[in-house]
Amino acid sequence: GQSLEQPSEVTAVEGAIVQINCTYQTSGFYGLSWYQQHDGGAPTFLSYNGLDGLEETGRFSSFLSRSDSYGYLLLQELQMKDSASYFCAVSRLTGGGNKLTFGTGTQLKVEL
Amino acid sequence: DGGITQSPKYLFRKEGQNVTLSCEQNLNHDAMYWYRQDPGQGLRLIYYSQIVNDFQKGDIAEGYSVSREKKESFPLTVTSAQKNPTAFYLCASSIVSRTGLISNSPLHFGNGTRLTVT
């Protein structure tokens, strides 16, 4: 089978750094993506890791370790507008084609 | 501006009726997807299409049907066979890379349709 695990909720203060972890178990793993979704809105793409290591995009960074089946999203200099749900998603190659499977999401609350 | 349009934003139907959700994109993307999101849950893949006139079942295709007659359009029909149709439905699109892989291409999502069946 396959599974993705991420914490359901994380709380942090404005200006701080927060790390959202994601562990996965899946066949045909190809890469790990991160998406942000504000309440009732459309998910938006944040980052993709196809290779081990760190990818940095502004205040956001994402990390992947294939050997540990683990990744994380790092958010720096937190702002109130970062309060949202964050989803990790695994890309996998299957007999039926290419699929993107999402985790259940981590709700991030940024407080003053 | 390019994007994905889903309509309507809210939809109400009686149990036993089929309903079709619209999804149109002008991003010139080859691949399109339908996801379902329930409260506090992740996104679950219903159907996806990598090219016109072809589509594949996702993880929860039962009770749903799709068509891909045009590159820009990928309508989803929620049939009366779907046991729990009330949910937030999200349509997305992406490019298909030169290698034919869509797995590493970012998905662009529409704003969703919230379907309530009573």
Short mmCIF file of C-alpha atoms in Angstrom, two decimals, chain A:
data_model
loop_
_atom_site.label_atom_id
_atom_site.label_comp_id
_atom_site.label_asym_id
_atom_site.label_seq_id
_atom_site.Cartn_x
_atom_site.Cartn_y
_atom_site.Cartn_z
CA GLY A 1 0.00 0.00 0.00
CA GLN A 2 0.96 3.60 0.20
CA SER A 3 0.77 6.27 2.87
CA LEU A 4 1.83 9.82 3.59
CA GLU A 5 2.06 11.17 7.10
CA GLN A 6 2.30 14.79 8.19
CA PRO A 7 1.30 16.51 11.43
CA SER A 8 -2.31 17.69 11.48
CA GLU A 9 -1.58 21.04 13.09
CA VAL A 10 1.38 23.30 13.86
CA THR A 11 1.36 26.65 15.68
CA ALA A 12 4.13 29.23 15.56
CA VAL A 13 4.66 32.94 16.19
CA GLU A 14 5.17 35.64 13.60
CA GLY A 15 8.82 35.97 12.59
CA ALA A 16 9.72 32.44 13.68
CA ILE A 17 10.84 29.42 11.65
CA VAL A 18 8.66 26.34 11.33
CA GLN A 19 9.31 22.91 9.82
CA ILE A 20 6.54 20.66 8.53
CA ASN A 21 7.59 17.05 8.13
CA CYS A 22 6.30 14.47 5.70
CA THR A 23 7.06 10.76 5.67
CA TYR A 24 5.87 8.54 2.88
CA GLN A 25 5.59 4.93 1.91
CA THR A 26 4.83 4.28 -1.72
CA SER A 27 5.89 2.28 -4.74
CA GLY A 28 7.15 3.99 -7.86
CA PHE A 29 8.26 7.12 -6.00
CA TYR A 30 9.39 9.88 -8.33
CA GLY A 31 9.39 13.10 -6.32
CA LEU A 32 7.84 15.15 -3.50
CA SER A 33 5.87 18.36 -3.90
CA TRP A 34 4.41 20.89 -1.48
CA TYR A 35 1.21 22.88 -1.89
CA GLN A 36 -0.37 25.66 0.16
CA GLN A 37 -4.12 26.08 0.55
CA HIS A 38 -5.90 28.92 2.31
CA ASP A 39 -9.36 28.18 3.73
CA GLY A 40 -11.84 27.46 0.95
CA GLY A 41 -9.32 28.35 -1.73
CA ALA A 42 -7.34 26.69 -4.47
CA PRO A 43 -4.12 24.86 -3.58
CA THR A 44 -1.04 26.58 -4.97
CA PHE A 45 2.27 24.94 -5.79
CA LEU A 46 5.22 25.80 -3.53
CA SER A 47 8.09 23.48 -4.39
CA TYR A 48 9.22 20.16 -5.86
CA ASN A 49 12.10 17.86 -4.90
CA GLY A 50 13.10 15.17 -7.37
CA LEU A 51 16.57 14.69 -5.95
CA ASP A 52 17.89 14.47 -2.40
CA GLY A 53 18.76 17.76 -0.82
CA LEU A 54 17.43 21.23 -0.20
CA GLU A 55 15.52 23.44 -2.62
CA GLU A 56 15.17 27.10 -1.65
CA THR A 57 12.55 29.53 -2.93
CA GLY A 58 12.52 32.79 -1.03
CA ARG A 59 11.30 32.25 2.54
CA PHE A 60 10.35 28.66 1.78
CA SER A 61 12.71 25.69 1.49
CA SER A 62 11.99 22.03 0.94
CA PHE A 63 14.13 19.00 1.65
CA LEU A 64 14.05 15.39 0.49
CA SER A 65 15.83 12.25 1.65
CA ARG A 66 14.90 9.31 -0.56
CA SER A 67 16.76 6.82 1.62
CA ASP A 68 14.69 7.87 4.65
CA SER A 69 11.42 8.33 2.68
CA TYR A 70 11.21 11.72 4.33
CA GLY A 71 10.89 15.34 3.42
CA TYR A 72 10.09 18.64 5.03
CA LEU A 73 8.97 22.15 4.24
CA LEU A 74 10.75 24.95 6.07
CA LEU A 75 9.09 28.33 6.38
CA GLN A 76 11.22 31.24 7.61
CA GLU A 77 10.29 34.72 8.83
CA LEU A 78 6.72 33.62 9.33
CA GLN A 79 3.99 36.09 8.44
CA MET A 80 0.31 36.08 9.39
CA LYS A 81 -0.58 35.39 5.75
CA ASP A 82 1.29 32.06 6.00
CA SER A 83 -1.59 30.71 8.09
CA ALA A 84 -2.94 28.00 5.79
CA SER A 85 -2.92 24.26 5.19
CA TYR A 86 0.20 22.72 3.70
CA PHE A 87 0.09 19.46 1.78
CA CYS A 88 2.92 17.20 0.79
CA ALA A 89 2.30 15.14 -2.33
CA VAL A 90 4.22 12.25 -3.83
CA SER A 91 4.63 11.78 -7.54
CA ARG A 92 4.60 8.13 -8.47
CA LEU A 93 4.81 6.11 -11.61
CA THR A 94 2.23 3.38 -11.84
CA GLY A 95 0.99 0.97 -14.46
CA GLY A 96 -1.87 3.36 -15.08
CA GLY A 97 0.38 6.35 -15.64
CA ASN A 98 1.74 9.16 -13.55
CA LYS A 99 -0.11 10.10 -10.38
CA LEU A 100 0.18 12.72 -7.66
CA THR A 101 -1.05 11.56 -4.25
CA PHE A 102 -1.64 14.13 -1.50
CA GLY A 103 -1.22 13.84 2.25
CA THR A 104 -4.00 14.92 4.62
CA GLY A 105 -2.44 18.33 5.20
CA THR A 106 -0.92 20.32 8.07
CA GLN A 107 -2.82 23.35 9.30
CA LEU A 108 -0.34 26.09 10.21
CA LYS A 109 -1.50 28.81 12.58
CA VAL A 110 0.71 31.87 12.85
CA GLU A 111 0.15 33.93 15.99
CA LEU A 112 1.33 37.38 17.03
#
